Short mmCIF file of C-alpha atoms in Angstrom, two decimals:
data_model
loop_
_atom_site.label_atom_id
_atom_site.label_comp_id
_atom_site.label_asym_id
_atom_site.label_seq_id
_atom_site.Cartn_x
_atom_site.Cartn_y
_atom_site.Cartn_z
CA MET A 1140 0.00 0.00 0.00
CA SER A 1141 1.58 3.29 -1.13
CA HIS A 1142 1.80 6.48 0.86
CA THR A 1143 3.30 9.92 0.44
CA TRP A 1144 5.34 12.11 2.77
CA ASP A 1145 4.68 15.68 3.92
CA PRO A 1146 8.00 17.57 4.20
CA ASP A 1147 6.49 20.46 6.18
CA ARG A 1148 4.91 18.15 8.77
CA TYR A 1149 8.19 16.21 9.00
CA LEU A 1150 10.11 19.42 9.65
CA THR A 1151 7.87 20.45 12.58
CA TYR A 1152 10.45 19.07 15.02
CA ALA A 1153 13.48 19.53 12.79
CA ASP A 1154 15.92 20.22 15.64
CA GLU A 1155 14.93 17.08 17.57
CA ARG A 1156 15.03 14.92 14.43
CA GLY A 1157 18.37 16.41 13.40
CA ARG A 1158 20.29 15.84 16.63
CA PRO A 1159 20.88 12.09 16.07
CA PHE A 1160 22.24 12.86 12.60
CA VAL A 1161 24.79 15.29 14.02
CA GLU A 1162 25.88 12.81 16.71
CA LEU A 1163 26.14 10.02 14.13
CA LEU A 1164 28.24 12.18 11.84
CA ALA A 1165 30.64 13.02 14.66
CA ARG A 1166 31.80 9.37 14.73
CA VAL A 1167 32.67 9.24 11.02
CA GLY A 1168 36.42 9.63 10.65
CA ALA A 1169 36.61 10.37 6.94
CA ASP A 1170 39.12 13.11 6.15
CA ARG A 1171 38.75 14.26 2.54
CA PRO A 1172 36.12 12.06 0.87
CA ALA A 1173 35.51 12.59 -2.82
CA THR A 1174 31.94 11.25 -2.90
CA VAL A 1175 29.35 11.39 -0.11
CA VAL A 1176 25.84 9.95 -0.48
CA ASP A 1177 22.84 10.48 1.81
CA LEU A 1178 20.32 7.65 1.40
CA GLY A 1179 16.82 8.68 2.43
CA CYS A 1180 17.74 12.36 2.55
CA GLY A 1181 14.18 13.56 3.13
CA PRO A 1182 13.80 17.34 2.76
CA GLY A 1183 17.58 17.74 2.51
CA ASN A 1184 18.10 20.02 5.50
CA LEU A 1185 20.55 17.54 7.05
CA THR A 1186 22.25 16.63 3.78
CA THR A 1187 23.57 20.16 3.59
CA LEU A 1188 25.55 19.47 6.77
CA LEU A 1189 27.51 16.87 4.82
CA ALA A 1190 28.45 19.51 2.27
CA ASP A 1191 29.45 21.88 5.06
CA ARG A 1192 31.73 19.31 6.69
CA TRP A 1193 33.33 18.02 3.48
CA ALA A 1194 33.37 21.12 1.34
CA GLY A 1195 35.35 19.55 -1.49
CA ALA A 1196 33.20 16.44 -1.84
CA HIS A 1197 30.57 15.60 -4.41
CA VAL A 1198 27.48 15.28 -2.19
CA VAL A 1199 24.32 13.53 -3.39
CA GLY A 1200 20.98 13.12 -1.63
CA LEU A 1201 18.63 10.32 -2.65
CA ASP A 1202 15.06 9.70 -1.54
CA ALA A 1203 12.16 7.66 -2.90
CA SER A 1204 9.68 10.46 -2.15
CA PRO A 1205 9.21 13.02 -4.95
CA GLU A 1206 7.68 15.37 -2.39
CA MET A 1207 10.78 15.24 -0.21
CA ILE A 1208 13.15 15.73 -3.14
CA ALA A 1209 11.13 18.69 -4.41
CA LYS A 1210 11.48 20.29 -0.96
CA ALA A 1211 15.21 19.50 -0.86
CA ARG A 1212 15.82 21.12 -4.23
CA GLU A 1213 14.45 24.38 -2.88
CA LEU A 1214 17.58 24.62 -0.72
CA GLY A 1215 19.82 25.35 -3.67
CA GLY A 1216 23.58 25.00 -3.16
CA ASP A 1217 25.93 22.40 -4.56
CA VAL A 1218 24.20 19.25 -3.27
CA ARG A 1219 22.49 17.19 -5.96
CA PHE A 1220 19.15 15.61 -5.04
CA HIS A 1221 17.54 12.75 -6.96
CA VAL A 1222 14.45 10.57 -6.61
CA SER A 1223 15.68 7.01 -6.12
CA ASP A 1224 14.78 3.92 -4.11
CA LEU A 1225 17.80 3.09 -1.98
CA ARG A 1226 17.35 -0.64 -2.66
CA ASP A 1227 17.71 -0.08 -6.39
CA TRP A 1228 20.67 2.23 -5.86
CA ALA A 1229 22.46 -0.20 -3.52
CA ARG A 1230 22.11 -3.13 -5.88
CA SER A 1231 23.03 -1.25 -9.03
CA GLY A 1232 26.66 -0.71 -8.07
CA PRO A 1233 29.82 -2.80 -8.02
CA THR A 1234 30.10 -5.70 -5.60
CA ASP A 1235 33.86 -5.74 -5.11
CA ARG A 1236 35.24 -2.19 -5.23
CA GLY A 1237 32.80 0.68 -4.85
CA GLU A 1238 33.14 4.37 -5.53
CA VAL A 1239 31.46 6.01 -2.49
CA ASP A 1240 33.69 7.25 0.33
CA VAL A 1241 30.96 8.06 2.87
CA LEU A 1242 27.47 6.57 2.82
CA VAL A 1243 24.98 7.98 5.34
CA SER A 1244 21.41 6.93 6.07
CA ASN A 1245 19.41 8.73 8.72
CA ALA A 1246 16.13 7.21 9.99
CA THR A 1247 15.42 5.41 6.72
CA LEU A 1248 16.44 1.74 6.88
CA GLN A 1249 13.63 0.99 9.36
CA TRP A 1250 11.21 1.36 6.43
CA ILE A 1251 12.99 -1.34 4.39
CA PRO A 1252 11.70 -4.83 5.26
CA GLY A 1253 14.61 -7.20 5.72
CA HIS A 1254 17.14 -4.39 5.54
CA LEU A 1255 19.85 -6.56 7.11
CA ASP A 1256 19.98 -8.36 3.78
CA LEU A 1257 20.75 -5.04 2.11
CA LEU A 1258 23.92 -4.39 4.11
CA PRO A 1259 26.24 -6.40 1.82
CA ALA A 1260 25.09 -4.31 -1.15
CA LEU A 1261 25.59 -1.07 0.76
CA VAL A 1262 29.08 -2.10 1.83
CA GLY A 1263 29.74 -3.08 -1.77
CA ARG A 1264 29.14 0.50 -2.89
CA LEU A 1265 31.95 1.76 -0.64
CA ALA A 1266 35.47 2.45 -1.81
CA PRO A 1267 38.32 0.82 0.14
CA GLY A 1268 38.49 2.54 3.53
CA GLY A 1269 35.00 3.96 3.03
CA TRP A 1270 32.46 4.62 5.77
CA LEU A 1271 28.86 3.50 6.27
CA ALA A 1272 26.94 5.39 8.96
CA PHE A 1273 23.28 5.03 9.80
CA GLN A 1274 20.82 5.48 12.62
CA VAL A 1275 17.36 3.99 13.03
CA PRO A 1276 14.66 4.36 15.67
CA GLY A 1277 14.60 1.65 18.32
CA ASN A 1278 11.41 2.68 20.09
CA PHE A 1279 8.84 0.40 18.47
CA ASP A 1280 7.64 -1.03 21.79
CA GLU A 1281 6.75 2.46 23.05
CA PRO A 1282 3.14 3.74 23.25
CA SER A 1283 3.71 6.04 20.27
CA HIS A 1284 3.80 2.87 18.16
CA THR A 1285 1.87 0.28 20.14
CA LEU A 1286 -1.19 2.50 20.58
CA ARG A 1287 -1.34 3.07 16.84
CA ASP A 1288 -1.11 -0.66 16.17
CA GLU A 1289 -3.82 -1.46 18.71
CA LEU A 1290 -6.23 1.15 17.42
CA ALA A 1291 -5.57 0.26 13.78
CA ALA A 1292 -6.46 -3.37 14.54
CA GLU A 1293 -9.91 -2.39 15.86
CA ALA A 1294 -13.13 -2.11 13.86
CA PRO A 1295 -13.91 -0.27 11.69
CA TYR A 1296 -10.27 0.57 10.90
CA ALA A 1297 -8.71 -2.88 10.57
CA GLU A 1298 -10.01 -3.64 7.09
CA HIS A 1299 -8.29 -0.50 5.79
CA THR A 1300 -5.02 -0.63 7.74
CA SER A 1301 -4.13 -4.27 7.25
CA GLY A 1302 -0.85 -4.49 5.39
CA VAL A 1303 0.22 -0.85 5.75
CA ALA A 1304 3.92 -0.11 6.03
CA VAL A 1305 5.23 -0.16 9.59
CA PRO A 1306 8.85 0.52 10.57
CA SER A 1307 11.13 -1.91 12.42
CA SER A 1308 14.78 -2.20 13.40
CA HIS A 1309 17.29 -4.34 15.29
CA ASP A 1310 19.41 -3.95 18.39
CA PRO A 1311 22.94 -2.53 17.98
CA ALA A 1312 24.57 -5.94 18.51
CA VAL A 1313 22.71 -7.36 15.52
CA TYR A 1314 24.04 -4.67 13.19
CA LEU A 1315 27.53 -4.98 14.66
CA ASP A 1316 27.60 -8.72 14.02
CA ALA A 1317 26.27 -8.40 10.46
CA LEU A 1318 28.78 -5.73 9.44
CA ALA A 1319 31.75 -7.31 11.25
CA ARG A 1320 31.07 -10.49 9.29
CA LEU A 1321 31.39 -8.38 6.15
CA GLY A 1322 34.88 -7.37 7.20
CA CYS A 1323 34.08 -3.94 8.62
CA THR A 1324 35.34 -2.27 11.75
CA VAL A 1325 32.14 -1.38 13.59
CA ASP A 1326 31.10 1.12 16.24
CA ALA A 1327 27.50 0.54 17.38
CA TRP A 1328 25.59 2.13 20.26
CA GLU A 1329 22.21 3.37 21.38
CA THR A 1330 20.88 6.55 22.98
CA THR A 1331 17.50 7.36 24.49
CA TYR A 1332 16.58 11.01 24.03
CA LEU A 1333 14.00 12.74 26.19
CA HIS A 1334 12.45 15.14 23.73
CA LEU A 1335 10.55 17.97 25.40
CA LEU A 1336 7.63 18.82 23.10
CA THR A 1337 5.18 21.72 23.24
CA GLY A 1338 2.03 22.71 21.42
CA PRO A 1339 -1.32 20.91 21.03
CA ASP A 1340 -1.14 17.11 20.71
CA PRO A 1341 2.65 17.20 20.20
CA VAL A 1342 3.24 13.43 20.16
CA PHE A 1343 0.53 13.00 17.54
CA THR A 1344 2.14 15.78 15.50
CA TRP A 1345 5.45 13.95 15.76
CA VAL A 1346 4.23 10.48 14.78
CA SER A 1347 1.82 11.69 12.10
CA GLY A 1348 4.83 12.96 10.17
CA THR A 1349 6.67 9.64 10.34
CA GLY A 1350 5.67 6.25 11.76
CA ALA A 1351 1.90 6.76 11.80
CA ARG A 1352 1.63 8.43 8.41
CA PRO A 1353 1.06 5.27 6.32
CA THR A 1354 -1.70 4.17 8.70
CA LEU A 1355 -3.42 7.55 8.60
CA GLN A 1356 -3.24 7.71 4.82
CA ALA A 1357 -4.71 4.24 4.48
CA LEU A 1358 -7.94 5.32 6.18
CA PRO A 1359 -10.85 6.68 4.12
CA ASP A 1360 -11.78 10.31 4.67
CA ASP A 1361 -14.91 9.45 6.63
CA LEU A 1362 -13.00 7.35 9.19
CA ARG A 1363 -9.77 9.29 9.57
CA PRO A 1364 -11.07 12.09 11.87
CA ALA A 1365 -12.47 9.63 14.44
CA PHE A 1366 -9.25 7.59 14.34
CA GLU A 1367 -7.13 10.70 14.84
CA ALA A 1368 -9.27 11.93 17.72
CA GLU A 1369 -9.05 8.60 19.56
CA PHE A 1370 -5.35 8.25 18.81
CA LYS A 1371 -4.72 11.73 20.22
CA ARG A 1372 -6.71 10.85 23.34
CA ARG A 1373 -4.70 7.68 23.97
CA LEU A 1374 -1.39 9.42 23.30
CA ALA A 1375 -2.27 12.23 25.69
CA ALA A 1376 -2.94 9.66 28.42
CA ALA A 1377 0.35 7.86 27.74
CA TYR A 1378 2.40 11.06 27.50
CA PRO A 1379 0.97 13.45 30.13
CA ARG A 1380 1.52 17.17 29.91
CA HIS A 1381 3.63 18.85 32.58
CA GLU A 1382 4.06 22.52 33.26
CA TYR A 1383 7.28 22.33 31.24
CA GLY A 1384 5.84 20.35 28.31
CA VAL A 1385 5.36 16.76 27.12
CA VAL A 1386 8.26 14.32 27.39
CA LEU A 1387 8.73 11.88 24.51
CA PRO A 1388 11.38 9.23 25.25
CA PHE A 1389 12.97 8.16 21.98
CA ARG A 1390 15.52 5.34 21.71
CA ARG A 1391 17.76 5.39 18.65
CA ILE A 1392 20.29 2.91 17.31
CA PHE A 1393 23.56 4.14 15.78
CA VAL A 1394 26.06 2.28 13.60
CA VAL A 1395 29.31 3.47 12.03
CA ALA A 1396 31.32 0.95 9.99
CA GLN A 1397 34.52 1.29 7.99
CA VAL A 1398 35.52 -1.16 5.29
CA ARG A 1399 39.09 -2.39 4.89
CA SER A 1400 41.48 -0.23 2.86
#
């Protein structure tokens, strides 16, 4: 079941969504890479940080969403943005000696079913000594996800939401093992952020731009308002408002791997 992305809704909490990218990038030890690729670049606001860090590199942002790429192209600058499915891109390159020096993927692989099987192809796109760095959410047992799943499985929504895309990921040790077996030196870790959100229904605003979006889009227009209202009610109970705002705990998984020179 297809869905589209809303760049403006996604950018509502741009600072909170961008922090893991910055902390991931800090662990990449590349000095003067010639080619840097951002897989799943979204609206491109973070891809520009790659161009800032490696000013002499050819930086490319790829995303399967035409809406996201259109937003990214509004940024201008030297970064090139293209519509492309990362699975097709990964498997279209060489398998022995790649040409990419730094390959970054931020909060994207969780949308690829069986993405562990894609790691050999991604590593295969890297030049000797190249770097693969990615982060994925690891919070899928939190109410922000479980409440959506529970509500979507109820009548009258279930017949419309069955089979929608849902994200998933693995623990850091799983990624470490998979990439070490491919001959990489691997640094893997996890961090739980405590995002302090403000505004009306802030957790709903957050998830409706990412993990819940396919479910919401799968619903017909006459059912979506009731679903959203009940989802907001359940989220508000799970994430109470304090005088300082609403706290959203968010676990993320980080992996940085370097291939042999």
